[in-house]
């Protein structure tokens, strides 16, 4: 006859084995909340980008719902960044302390780095995790400097809209650089105050269903 | 340009899973070694306490009068398998971050035979031989010495003699369940049933062997 201890051990192991067998591994919560198909749908939507002009307006109007997230390393962040930005180096993006900031429905997070590369990666990762309200600064800091801080005067033959935008950028440049500048003809001076139109979110219209 | 550090994937999982501690960087290398040291002491203590430093106990599996070794190894493997499976399933530990080596079936098979012969002839496995040596058993010390000579000899002649054999029969990083195309849970269940049958079978064998008149330890 088998020893009682042997029988007990076998019974315990069998209980455990049936337990593991009964669990369906597919039911395990995956890391990514979005399926690849849903991600493609999200990627195709244009409203993941925030233009530099739009961002300048938000900052100048002290929009309290905007959180600027600088994804570059600490060193570059300390040298220069956007006003009010916080630094989350991309390697630390998924640290637990940032989860509440990234996964929320109240604020608008805008990712940026020198170009759009890191921001696009951060957007991809957070979107795949099912986080909402994360956006990419189009063109990154380089484009920010090019368009907002050092705007180029349009040609004389350019359409009026270009001049309006230029004047706004001159004003924004003065705002951010701290200098005084002639904003230009008074007829255009109301342009910077234009309310920000939020694009309506469309339902994902993919062909994956 | 490498944006992500090499363990970025692990960090991704870190938001979900808690372990394993060392691969995920929760604990450093020093603490890892210290914990390993104490687990090692516990392991050696258990081997000694359960009589595994006695060559007769280990050789008994092959002669059919003592199957404790077989039972212990089966129980340990199944306990670990069930434990890992459940920890992984309930999101406490990420099984993908655990190291296990790639499989090369030809050298593994040959090595298995060598190990088995060493087991029968010497009555130790590498772990128990060290325990035996440190509890003062001279055969254990000789066994450890032989193992060291083998290790050094293998290392010195690796390039010339063993390199091609070592790399033959590569199967990549596989586990048996995936290789057989069944789920991990089903494999654990099958293994446990096999263990239960083995436990019963060895009990019968042991009774038959030990009831013989000419049996002696």
mmCIF file of C-alpha atoms in Angstrom:
data_model
loop_
_atom_site.group_PDB
_atom_site.id
_atom_site.type_symbol
_atom_site.label_atom_id
_atom_site.label_comp_id
_atom_site.label_asym_id
_atom_site.label_seq_id
_atom_site.Cartn_x
_atom_site.Cartn_y
_atom_site.Cartn_z
ATOM 1 C CA UNK A 1 0.000 0.000 0.000
ATOM 2 C CA UNK A 2 1.059 3.571 -0.617
ATOM 3 C CA UNK A 3 1.918 5.702 2.336
ATOM 4 C CA UNK A 4 -0.693 8.176 3.510
ATOM 5 C CA UNK A 5 1.712 11.055 2.922
ATOM 6 C CA UNK A 6 2.235 10.011 -0.701
ATOM 7 C CA UNK A 7 -1.502 9.893 -1.290
ATOM 8 C CA UNK A 8 -1.956 13.319 0.312
ATOM 9 C CA UNK A 9 0.778 14.819 -1.882
ATOM 10 C CA UNK A 10 -0.757 13.348 -5.024
ATOM 11 C CA UNK A 11 -4.212 14.637 -4.123
ATOM 12 C CA UNK A 12 -2.885 18.155 -3.490
ATOM 13 C CA UNK A 13 -0.958 18.121 -6.781
ATOM 14 C CA UNK A 14 -3.995 16.876 -8.687
ATOM 15 C CA UNK A 15 -6.148 19.644 -7.231
ATOM 16 C CA UNK A 16 -3.555 22.186 -8.356
ATOM 17 C CA UNK A 17 -3.262 20.611 -11.785
ATOM 18 C CA UNK A 18 -7.021 20.660 -12.340
ATOM 19 C CA UNK A 19 -7.040 24.274 -11.204
ATOM 20 C CA UNK A 20 -4.470 25.262 -13.829
ATOM 21 C CA UNK A 21 -6.252 23.169 -16.444
ATOM 22 C CA UNK A 22 -9.589 24.829 -15.722
ATOM 23 C CA UNK A 23 -8.172 28.323 -16.207
ATOM 24 C CA UNK A 24 -8.242 29.442 -19.788
ATOM 25 C CA UNK A 25 -5.009 31.231 -20.556
ATOM 26 C CA UNK A 26 -6.735 33.359 -23.175
ATOM 27 C CA UNK A 27 -8.803 34.993 -20.469
ATOM 28 C CA UNK A 28 -5.741 36.496 -18.877
ATOM 29 C CA UNK A 29 -5.847 40.261 -19.026
ATOM 30 C CA UNK A 30 -3.495 41.283 -21.816
ATOM 31 C CA UNK A 31 -1.068 44.139 -21.381
ATOM 32 C CA UNK A 32 -2.574 45.936 -24.335
ATOM 33 C CA UNK A 33 -6.182 46.947 -24.058
ATOM 34 C CA UNK A 34 -6.577 47.657 -27.759
ATOM 35 C CA UNK A 35 -6.461 45.015 -30.415
ATOM 36 C CA UNK A 36 -4.143 45.658 -33.364
ATOM 37 C CA UNK A 37 -7.182 46.480 -35.477
ATOM 38 C CA UNK A 38 -8.449 49.092 -33.077
ATOM 39 C CA UNK A 39 -4.969 50.567 -32.924
ATOM 40 C CA UNK A 40 -4.897 50.959 -36.700
ATOM 41 C CA UNK A 41 -8.226 52.761 -36.521
ATOM 42 C CA UNK A 42 -6.899 55.084 -33.858
ATOM 43 C CA UNK A 43 -3.720 55.705 -35.801
ATOM 44 C CA UNK A 44 -5.637 56.759 -38.885
ATOM 45 C CA UNK A 45 -7.520 59.421 -37.027
ATOM 46 C CA UNK A 46 -5.928 62.801 -37.577
ATOM 47 C CA UNK A 47 -6.889 64.327 -34.250
ATOM 48 C CA UNK A 48 -3.983 62.828 -32.365
ATOM 49 C CA UNK A 49 -1.881 65.828 -33.422
ATOM 50 C CA UNK A 50 -1.850 69.266 -31.881
ATOM 51 C CA UNK A 51 -0.369 71.960 -34.096
ATOM 52 C CA UNK A 52 2.173 74.403 -32.734
ATOM 53 C CA UNK A 53 -0.226 77.309 -33.309
ATOM 54 C CA UNK A 54 -2.964 75.557 -31.385
ATOM 55 C CA UNK A 55 -0.558 74.815 -28.561
ATOM 56 C CA UNK A 56 0.668 78.428 -28.473
ATOM 57 C CA UNK A 57 -2.932 79.594 -28.108
ATOM 58 C CA UNK A 58 -3.541 77.123 -25.324
ATOM 59 C CA UNK A 59 -0.475 78.238 -23.394
ATOM 60 C CA UNK A 60 -1.160 81.950 -23.917
ATOM 61 C CA UNK A 61 -4.739 81.574 -22.775
ATOM 62 C CA UNK A 62 -3.541 79.645 -19.706
ATOM 63 C CA UNK A 63 -5.688 76.693 -20.601
ATOM 64 C CA UNK A 64 -5.769 74.752 -17.318
ATOM 65 C CA UNK A 65 -6.700 71.466 -18.949
ATOM 66 C CA UNK A 66 -3.419 71.104 -20.811
ATOM 67 C CA UNK A 67 -0.482 69.129 -19.464
ATOM 68 C CA UNK A 68 2.713 69.348 -21.479
ATOM 69 C CA UNK A 69 4.894 66.273 -21.234
ATOM 70 C CA UNK A 70 8.507 66.536 -22.324
ATOM 71 C CA UNK A 71 9.770 63.080 -23.234
ATOM 72 C CA UNK A 72 13.432 63.998 -23.622
ATOM 73 C CA UNK A 73 16.119 63.088 -21.081
ATOM 74 C CA UNK A 74 16.336 65.139 -17.891
ATOM 75 C CA UNK A 75 19.437 66.984 -19.083
ATOM 76 C CA UNK A 76 17.844 68.329 -22.252
ATOM 77 C CA UNK A 77 14.700 69.176 -20.343
ATOM 78 C CA UNK A 78 16.650 71.304 -17.883
ATOM 79 C CA UNK A 79 18.309 73.209 -20.710
ATOM 80 C CA UNK A 80 15.144 74.210 -22.497
ATOM 81 C CA UNK A 81 11.535 73.188 -22.579
ATOM 82 C CA UNK A 82 8.100 74.620 -23.090
ATOM 83 C CA UNK A 83 6.731 76.795 -20.282
ATOM 84 C CA UNK A 84 4.974 74.707 -17.647
ATOM 85 C CA UNK A 85 6.060 71.417 -19.145
ATOM 86 C CA UNK A 86 6.844 68.428 -16.971
ATOM 87 C CA UNK A 87 9.595 65.969 -17.748
ATOM 88 C CA UNK A 88 8.902 62.262 -18.205
ATOM 89 C CA UNK A 89 11.849 60.696 -20.030
ATOM 90 C CA UNK A 90 10.383 58.119 -22.378
ATOM 91 C CA UNK A 91 12.137 55.252 -20.613
ATOM 92 C CA UNK A 92 10.156 56.121 -17.507
ATOM 93 C CA UNK A 93 6.873 56.615 -19.312
ATOM 94 C CA UNK A 94 5.321 53.515 -17.800
ATOM 95 C CA UNK A 95 6.562 53.993 -14.266
ATOM 96 C CA UNK A 96 3.732 53.476 -11.854
ATOM 97 C CA UNK A 97 3.830 57.048 -10.570
ATOM 98 C CA UNK A 98 2.823 58.393 -13.979
ATOM 99 C CA UNK A 99 -0.077 56.033 -14.619
ATOM 100 C CA UNK A 100 -2.651 58.328 -13.029
ATOM 101 C CA UNK A 101 -1.418 61.205 -15.140
ATOM 102 C CA UNK A 102 -1.478 59.329 -18.432
ATOM 103 C CA UNK A 103 -4.610 57.261 -17.876
ATOM 104 C CA UNK A 104 -7.303 59.833 -17.111
ATOM 105 C CA UNK A 105 -10.182 61.576 -18.796
ATOM 106 C CA UNK A 106 -9.936 65.146 -17.469
ATOM 107 C CA UNK A 107 -6.795 66.687 -18.864
ATOM 108 C CA UNK A 108 -5.272 66.917 -22.303
ATOM 109 C CA UNK A 109 -1.770 65.500 -22.332
ATOM 110 C CA UNK A 110 0.479 66.747 -25.104
ATOM 111 C CA UNK A 111 3.626 64.733 -25.735
ATOM 112 C CA UNK A 112 6.618 66.396 -27.300
ATOM 113 C CA UNK A 113 10.325 65.967 -27.843
ATOM 114 C CA UNK A 114 12.727 67.551 -30.309
ATOM 115 C CA UNK A 115 10.828 66.067 -33.228
ATOM 116 C CA UNK A 116 7.621 64.026 -33.224
ATOM 117 C CA UNK A 117 9.425 60.691 -32.961
ATOM 118 C CA UNK A 118 9.347 60.109 -29.225
ATOM 119 C CA UNK A 119 5.915 61.654 -28.931
ATOM 120 C CA UNK A 120 4.567 59.288 -31.579
ATOM 121 C CA UNK A 121 6.072 56.338 -29.698
ATOM 122 C CA UNK A 122 4.647 57.513 -26.398
ATOM 123 C CA UNK A 123 1.266 58.051 -28.032
ATOM 124 C CA UNK A 124 1.376 54.578 -29.547
ATOM 125 C CA UNK A 125 2.251 52.937 -26.236
ATOM 126 C CA UNK A 126 -0.322 54.789 -24.180
ATOM 127 C CA UNK A 127 -3.030 54.342 -26.789
ATOM 128 C CA UNK A 128 -2.320 50.637 -26.979
ATOM 129 C CA UNK A 129 -2.794 50.494 -23.227
ATOM 130 C CA UNK A 130 -6.187 52.076 -23.721
ATOM 131 C CA UNK A 131 -5.293 55.478 -22.254
ATOM 132 C CA UNK A 132 -7.199 58.440 -23.652
ATOM 133 C CA UNK A 133 -6.630 62.167 -24.045
ATOM 134 C CA UNK A 134 -3.023 61.885 -25.136
ATOM 135 C CA UNK A 135 -1.833 63.950 -28.086
ATOM 136 C CA UNK A 136 1.310 64.623 -30.079
ATOM 137 C CA UNK A 137 2.794 68.063 -30.660
ATOM 138 C CA UNK A 138 3.160 68.180 -34.417
ATOM 139 C CA UNK A 139 6.784 68.608 -35.431
ATOM 140 C CA UNK A 140 8.003 68.766 -31.862
ATOM 141 C CA UNK A 141 10.218 71.461 -30.395
ATOM 142 C CA UNK A 142 12.091 72.018 -33.642
ATOM 143 C CA UNK A 143 8.910 72.961 -35.429
ATOM 144 C CA UNK A 144 7.855 74.987 -32.389
ATOM 145 C CA UNK A 145 11.001 77.098 -32.674
ATOM 146 C CA UNK A 146 10.657 77.356 -36.426
ATOM 147 C CA UNK A 147 7.032 78.436 -36.457
ATOM 148 C CA UNK A 148 6.355 80.134 -33.151
ATOM 149 C CA UNK A 149 9.632 81.525 -31.838
ATOM 150 C CA UNK A 150 11.260 82.466 -35.138
ATOM 151 C CA UNK A 151 8.398 82.799 -37.621
ATOM 152 C CA UNK A 152 9.260 83.700 -41.211
ATOM 153 C CA UNK A 153 7.492 86.552 -42.857
ATOM 154 C CA UNK A 154 5.352 85.307 -45.750
ATOM 155 C CA UNK A 155 5.886 86.620 -49.275
ATOM 156 C CA UNK A 156 4.083 89.763 -50.290
ATOM 157 C CA UNK A 157 2.004 87.699 -52.667
ATOM 158 C CA UNK A 158 0.832 85.293 -49.978
ATOM 159 C CA UNK A 159 -2.843 85.037 -49.123
ATOM 160 C CA UNK A 160 -4.252 87.037 -46.267
ATOM 161 C CA UNK A 161 -4.582 83.990 -44.014
ATOM 162 C CA UNK A 162 -0.823 83.587 -44.083
ATOM 163 C CA UNK A 163 -0.368 87.113 -42.809
ATOM 164 C CA UNK A 164 -2.911 86.582 -40.071
ATOM 165 C CA UNK A 165 -1.053 83.470 -38.993
ATOM 166 C CA UNK A 166 2.268 85.284 -39.236
ATOM 167 C CA UNK A 167 1.029 88.089 -37.033
ATOM 168 C CA UNK A 168 -0.254 85.649 -34.519
ATOM 169 C CA UNK A 169 3.092 83.872 -34.507
ATOM 170 C CA UNK A 170 4.931 87.178 -34.074
ATOM 171 C CA UNK A 171 2.757 87.908 -31.093
ATOM 172 C CA UNK A 172 3.295 84.437 -29.728
ATOM 173 C CA UNK A 173 7.020 84.788 -30.275
ATOM 174 C CA UNK A 174 7.016 87.977 -28.248
ATOM 175 C CA UNK A 175 5.000 86.253 -25.564
ATOM 176 C CA UNK A 176 7.366 83.320 -25.298
ATOM 177 C CA UNK A 177 10.653 85.121 -25.920
ATOM 178 C CA UNK A 178 9.771 87.882 -23.477
ATOM 179 C CA UNK A 179 10.578 90.752 -25.862
ATOM 180 C CA UNK A 180 8.348 93.490 -27.147
ATOM 181 C CA UNK A 181 7.348 93.452 -30.735
ATOM 182 C CA UNK A 182 5.106 95.254 -33.139
ATOM 183 C CA UNK A 183 2.184 92.957 -33.570
ATOM 184 C CA UNK A 184 1.317 94.422 -36.924
ATOM 185 C CA UNK A 185 -1.779 96.021 -38.317
ATOM 186 C CA UNK A 186 -4.514 96.356 -35.764
ATOM 187 C CA UNK A 187 -7.087 94.671 -37.972
ATOM 188 C CA UNK A 188 -5.428 91.334 -37.328
ATOM 189 C CA UNK A 189 -4.768 91.752 -33.635
ATOM 190 C CA UNK A 190 -7.797 89.771 -32.596
ATOM 191 C CA UNK A 191 -6.479 86.648 -34.264
ATOM 192 C CA UNK A 192 -4.557 85.332 -31.263
ATOM 193 C CA UNK A 193 -7.686 85.325 -29.133
ATOM 194 C CA UNK A 194 -9.557 83.082 -31.536
ATOM 195 C CA UNK A 195 -11.247 80.346 -29.570
ATOM 196 C CA UNK A 196 -9.865 76.900 -29.995
ATOM 197 C CA UNK A 197 -12.126 74.641 -31.859
ATOM 198 C CA UNK A 198 -11.844 71.123 -30.539
ATOM 199 C CA UNK A 199 -12.226 68.628 -33.267
ATOM 200 C CA UNK A 200 -15.047 66.286 -32.587
ATOM 201 C CA UNK A 201 -13.959 62.780 -31.921
ATOM 202 C CA UNK A 202 -15.190 60.445 -34.581
ATOM 203 C CA UNK A 203 -16.124 56.908 -33.852
ATOM 204 C CA UNK A 204 -13.490 54.534 -35.133
ATOM 205 C CA UNK A 205 -14.728 53.455 -38.512
ATOM 206 C CA UNK A 206 -12.454 50.564 -39.232
ATOM 207 C CA UNK A 207 -13.145 47.500 -41.251
ATOM 208 C CA UNK A 208 -11.984 45.061 -38.641
ATOM 209 C CA UNK A 209 -15.259 43.986 -37.117
ATOM 210 C CA UNK B 1 18.986 55.131 -32.609
ATOM 211 C CA UNK B 2 17.916 53.072 -29.642
ATOM 212 C CA UNK B 3 15.187 54.932 -27.870
ATOM 213 C CA UNK B 4 14.310 52.144 -25.515
ATOM 214 C CA UNK B 5 16.681 50.490 -23.132
ATOM 215 C CA UNK B 6 16.888 46.756 -23.480
ATOM 216 C CA UNK B 7 14.560 46.040 -20.610
ATOM 217 C CA UNK B 8 11.906 48.389 -21.897
ATOM 218 C CA UNK B 9 9.580 45.493 -22.609
ATOM 219 C CA UNK B 10 9.916 44.402 -19.013
ATOM 220 C CA UNK B 11 9.144 47.894 -17.828
ATOM 221 C CA UNK B 12 6.032 47.792 -19.937
ATOM 222 C CA UNK B 13 4.965 44.678 -18.087
ATOM 223 C CA UNK B 14 5.979 46.231 -14.808
ATOM 224 C CA UNK B 15 2.828 48.307 -14.859
ATOM 225 C CA UNK B 16 0.857 45.071 -14.701
ATOM 226 C CA UNK B 17 3.026 42.455 -13.041
ATOM 227 C CA UNK B 18 4.968 42.531 -9.816
ATOM 228 C CA UNK B 19 7.563 39.860 -10.371
ATOM 229 C CA UNK B 20 10.008 38.288 -10.969
ATOM 230 C CA UNK B 21 11.979 40.746 -8.886
ATOM 231 C CA UNK B 22 15.447 40.502 -10.370
ATOM 232 C CA UNK B 23 14.740 40.550 -14.138
ATOM 233 C CA UNK B 24 12.324 43.442 -13.682
ATOM 234 C CA UNK B 25 14.883 45.432 -11.746
ATOM 235 C CA UNK B 26 12.864 45.558 -8.531
ATOM 236 C CA UNK B 27 15.899 44.287 -6.643
ATOM 237 C CA UNK B 28 19.549 44.790 -7.522
ATOM 238 C CA UNK B 29 22.194 42.230 -8.258
ATOM 239 C CA UNK B 30 23.658 42.305 -4.741
ATOM 240 C CA UNK B 31 20.339 41.592 -3.050
ATOM 241 C CA UNK B 32 19.631 38.949 -5.670
ATOM 242 C CA UNK B 33 22.862 37.161 -4.771
ATOM 243 C CA UNK B 34 22.180 37.425 -1.055
ATOM 244 C CA UNK B 35 18.695 35.975 -1.457
ATOM 245 C CA UNK B 36 20.160 33.264 -3.673
ATOM 246 C CA UNK B 37 22.718 32.495 -0.981
ATOM 247 C CA UNK B 38 20.047 31.916 1.655
ATOM 248 C CA UNK B 39 17.874 29.879 -0.703
ATOM 249 C CA UNK B 40 21.001 27.812 -1.434
ATOM 250 C CA UNK B 41 21.542 27.183 2.254
ATOM 251 C CA UNK B 42 17.916 26.127 2.590
ATOM 252 C CA UNK B 43 18.272 23.831 -0.413
ATOM 253 C CA UNK B 44 21.413 22.188 0.972
ATOM 254 C CA UNK B 45 19.798 21.834 4.379
ATOM 255 C CA UNK B 46 16.768 20.132 2.831
ATOM 256 C CA UNK B 47 18.939 17.761 0.797
ATOM 257 C CA UNK B 48 20.859 16.744 3.904
ATOM 258 C CA UNK B 49 17.746 16.505 6.078
ATOM 259 C CA UNK B 50 15.959 14.241 3.611
ATOM 260 C CA UNK B 51 18.959 11.932 3.357
ATOM 261 C CA UNK B 52 19.967 12.787 -0.177
ATOM 262 C CA UNK B 53 23.626 12.985 0.769
ATOM 263 C CA UNK B 54 23.493 9.228 1.239
ATOM 264 C CA UNK B 55 24.565 7.503 -1.975
ATOM 265 C CA UNK B 56 22.437 4.451 -1.184
ATOM 266 C CA UNK B 57 19.308 6.564 -1.168
ATOM 267 C CA UNK B 58 19.996 7.996 -4.608
ATOM 268 C CA UNK B 59 21.170 4.749 -6.165
ATOM 269 C CA UNK B 60 18.049 3.092 -4.753
ATOM 270 C CA UNK B 61 16.002 4.517 -7.609
ATOM 271 C CA UNK B 62 17.990 2.417 -10.084
ATOM 272 C CA UNK B 63 17.990 -0.746 -7.997
ATOM 273 C CA UNK B 64 14.348 -0.430 -7.059
ATOM 274 C CA UNK B 65 14.445 -0.327 -3.272
ATOM 275 C CA UNK B 66 13.982 3.398 -2.620
ATOM 276 C CA UNK B 67 12.082 5.871 -4.796
ATOM 277 C CA UNK B 68 12.183 8.948 -2.603
ATOM 278 C CA UNK B 69 14.348 10.774 -5.164
ATOM 279 C CA UNK B 70 11.859 10.178 -7.943
ATOM 280 C CA UNK B 71 8.977 11.309 -5.758
ATOM 281 C CA UNK B 72 10.803 14.429 -4.631
ATOM 282 C CA UNK B 73 11.763 15.467 -8.154
ATOM 283 C CA UNK B 74 8.273 14.874 -9.522
ATOM 284 C CA UNK B 75 6.684 16.760 -6.635
ATOM 285 C CA UNK B 76 9.130 19.649 -6.961
ATOM 286 C CA UNK B 77 8.623 19.966 -10.715
ATOM 287 C CA UNK B 78 4.835 19.890 -10.487
ATOM 288 C CA UNK B 79 4.710 22.264 -7.514
ATOM 289 C CA UNK B 80 6.902 24.734 -9.384
ATOM 290 C CA UNK B 81 4.878 24.373 -12.591
ATOM 291 C CA UNK B 82 1.532 24.923 -10.871
ATOM 292 C CA UNK B 83 2.929 27.785 -8.798
ATOM 293 C CA UNK B 84 4.425 29.597 -11.772
ATOM 294 C CA UNK B 85 1.314 29.071 -13.837
ATOM 295 C CA UNK B 86 -0.991 30.485 -11.185
ATOM 296 C CA UNK B 87 1.275 33.428 -10.315
ATOM 297 C CA UNK B 88 1.443 34.286 -13.997
ATOM 298 C CA UNK B 89 -2.278 33.857 -14.528
ATOM 299 C CA UNK B 90 -3.258 36.116 -11.670
ATOM 300 C CA UNK B 91 -0.835 38.820 -12.768
ATOM 301 C CA UNK B 92 1.537 38.543 -9.821
ATOM 302 C CA UNK B 93 4.535 37.447 -11.848
ATOM 303 C CA UNK B 94 5.377 37.638 -15.511
ATOM 304 C CA UNK B 95 6.495 34.243 -16.731
ATOM 305 C CA UNK B 96 8.013 35.705 -19.904
ATOM 306 C CA UNK B 97 10.637 37.535 -17.891
ATOM 307 C CA UNK B 98 11.972 34.325 -16.375
ATOM 308 C CA UNK B 99 15.184 33.005 -17.808
ATOM 309 C CA UNK B 100 15.311 29.546 -19.223
ATOM 310 C CA UNK B 101 17.926 28.335 -21.664
ATOM 311 C CA UNK B 102 17.496 27.427 -25.282
ATOM 312 C CA UNK B 103 17.148 23.766 -26.109
ATOM 313 C CA UNK B 104 19.781 21.808 -28.048
ATOM 314 C CA UNK B 105 18.368 18.305 -28.015
ATOM 315 C CA UNK B 106 21.430 16.292 -29.135
ATOM 316 C CA UNK B 107 23.893 17.519 -26.480
ATOM 317 C CA UNK B 108 21.072 17.446 -23.915
ATOM 318 C CA UNK B 109 20.409 13.794 -24.668
ATOM 319 C CA UNK B 110 24.101 12.872 -24.489
ATOM 320 C CA UNK B 111 24.557 14.924 -21.336
ATOM 321 C CA UNK B 112 21.525 13.225 -19.826
ATOM 322 C CA UNK B 113 23.063 9.794 -20.394
ATOM 323 C CA UNK B 114 26.396 10.870 -18.903
ATOM 324 C CA UNK B 115 24.565 12.316 -15.917
ATOM 325 C CA UNK B 116 22.568 9.108 -15.447
ATOM 326 C CA UNK B 117 25.685 6.942 -15.532
ATOM 327 C CA UNK B 118 27.411 9.243 -13.077
ATOM 328 C CA UNK B 119 24.307 9.017 -10.925
ATOM 329 C CA UNK B 120 24.312 5.195 -10.867
ATOM 330 C CA UNK B 121 28.079 4.787 -10.502
ATOM 331 C CA UNK B 122 28.740 7.593 -8.036
ATOM 332 C CA UNK B 123 25.423 7.768 -6.234
ATOM 333 C CA UNK B 124 25.323 11.563 -6.303
ATOM 334 C CA UNK B 125 23.906 14.272 -8.438
ATOM 335 C CA UNK B 126 26.004 17.446 -8.611
ATOM 336 C CA UNK B 127 24.014 19.207 -5.890
ATOM 337 C CA UNK B 128 23.974 16.356 -3.407
ATOM 338 C CA UNK B 129 27.684 15.642 -3.981
ATOM 339 C CA UNK B 130 28.567 19.135 -2.714
ATOM 340 C CA UNK B 131 26.320 18.620 0.317
ATOM 341 C CA UNK B 132 27.924 15.242 0.961
ATOM 342 C CA UNK B 133 31.419 16.697 0.633
ATOM 343 C CA UNK B 134 30.632 19.383 3.189
ATOM 344 C CA UNK B 135 29.150 16.894 5.624
ATOM 345 C CA UNK B 136 32.503 15.091 5.555
ATOM 346 C CA UNK B 137 31.798 12.194 3.216
ATOM 347 C CA UNK B 138 35.007 11.303 1.407
ATOM 348 C CA UNK B 139 33.212 9.799 -1.610
ATOM 349 C CA UNK B 140 31.371 13.095 -1.950
ATOM 350 C CA UNK B 141 34.660 15.005 -2.004
ATOM 351 C CA UNK B 142 36.062 12.661 -4.657
ATOM 352 C CA UNK B 143 32.896 13.121 -6.691
ATOM 353 C CA UNK B 144 33.162 16.935 -6.492
ATOM 354 C CA UNK B 145 36.828 16.701 -7.497
ATOM 355 C CA UNK B 146 35.905 14.569 -10.501
ATOM 356 C CA UNK B 147 33.188 17.012 -11.509
ATOM 357 C CA UNK B 148 35.647 19.921 -11.297
ATOM 358 C CA UNK B 149 38.197 18.045 -13.438
ATOM 359 C CA UNK B 150 35.439 17.405 -15.962
ATOM 360 C CA UNK B 151 34.381 21.054 -15.998
ATOM 361 C CA UNK B 152 37.947 22.307 -16.471
ATOM 362 C CA UNK B 153 38.683 19.679 -19.120
ATOM 363 C CA UNK B 154 35.520 20.552 -21.015
ATOM 364 C CA UNK B 155 36.293 24.265 -20.882
ATOM 365 C CA UNK B 156 39.865 23.868 -22.099
ATOM 366 C CA UNK B 157 38.930 21.612 -25.015
ATOM 367 C CA UNK B 158 35.609 23.290 -25.855
ATOM 368 C CA UNK B 159 36.784 25.066 -29.001
ATOM 369 C CA UNK B 160 38.572 22.030 -30.421
ATOM 370 C CA UNK B 161 36.225 19.181 -29.502
ATOM 371 C CA UNK B 162 32.825 20.228 -28.288
ATOM 372 C CA UNK B 163 31.737 23.456 -29.979
ATOM 373 C CA UNK B 164 29.958 21.828 -32.920
ATOM 374 C CA UNK B 165 28.295 19.194 -30.733
ATOM 375 C CA UNK B 166 27.207 21.840 -28.262
ATOM 376 C CA UNK B 167 25.381 23.740 -30.997
ATOM 377 C CA UNK B 168 23.772 20.751 -32.718
ATOM 378 C CA UNK B 169 20.065 20.005 -32.588
ATOM 379 C CA UNK B 170 19.046 23.583 -31.854
ATOM 380 C CA UNK B 171 15.350 24.000 -31.157
ATOM 381 C CA UNK B 172 15.331 27.555 -29.866
ATOM 382 C CA UNK B 173 13.551 28.600 -26.712
ATOM 383 C CA UNK B 174 10.764 26.067 -26.363
ATOM 384 C CA UNK B 175 8.787 24.471 -23.620
ATOM 385 C CA UNK B 176 7.286 21.029 -23.957
ATOM 386 C CA UNK B 177 3.671 22.178 -23.979
ATOM 387 C CA UNK B 178 4.234 24.568 -26.895
ATOM 388 C CA UNK B 179 6.298 21.964 -28.716
ATOM 389 C CA UNK B 180 3.456 19.453 -28.379
ATOM 390 C CA UNK B 181 0.922 22.099 -29.323
ATOM 391 C CA UNK B 182 -1.143 21.839 -26.130
ATOM 392 C CA UNK B 183 -1.919 24.384 -23.458
ATOM 393 C CA UNK B 184 0.298 24.735 -20.403
ATOM 394 C CA UNK B 185 -2.605 23.799 -18.130
ATOM 395 C CA UNK B 186 -3.252 20.564 -20.010
ATOM 396 C CA UNK B 187 0.437 19.659 -19.908
ATOM 397 C CA UNK B 188 0.589 20.197 -16.147
ATOM 398 C CA UNK B 189 -2.483 18.021 -15.719
ATOM 399 C CA UNK B 190 -0.988 15.232 -17.851
ATOM 400 C CA UNK B 191 2.308 15.463 -15.971
ATOM 401 C CA UNK B 192 0.509 15.238 -12.637
ATOM 402 C CA UNK B 193 -1.462 12.187 -13.716
ATOM 403 C CA UNK B 194 1.771 10.581 -14.931
ATOM 404 C CA UNK B 195 3.294 11.378 -11.541
ATOM 405 C CA UNK B 196 0.356 9.817 -9.707
ATOM 406 C CA UNK B 197 0.674 6.640 -11.778
ATOM 407 C CA UNK B 198 4.452 6.625 -11.222
ATOM 408 C CA UNK B 199 3.988 7.027 -7.462
ATOM 409 C CA UNK B 200 1.725 4.001 -7.427
ATOM 410 C CA UNK B 201 3.934 1.946 -9.732
ATOM 411 C CA UNK B 202 7.126 2.552 -7.764
ATOM 412 C CA UNK B 203 5.345 1.580 -4.566
ATOM 413 C CA UNK B 204 4.590 -1.823 -6.107
ATOM 414 C CA UNK B 205 8.181 -2.184 -7.378
ATOM 415 C CA UNK B 206 9.604 -1.221 -4.019
ATOM 416 C CA UNK B 207 7.412 -3.762 -2.219
ATOM 417 C CA UNK B 208 8.506 -6.522 -4.571
ATOM 418 C CA UNK B 209 12.222 -5.714 -4.312
ATOM 419 C CA UNK B 210 12.342 -5.240 -0.558
ATOM 420 C CA UNK B 211 10.349 -8.420 0.109
ATOM 421 C CA UNK B 212 13.032 -10.594 -1.496
ATOM 422 C CA UNK B 213 15.063 -12.667 0.952
ATOM 423 C CA UNK B 214 18.475 -11.798 -0.534
ATOM 424 C CA UNK B 215 17.833 -8.062 -0.458
ATOM 425 C CA UNK B 216 20.348 -6.019 1.436
ATOM 426 C CA UNK B 217 21.243 -2.358 1.585
#
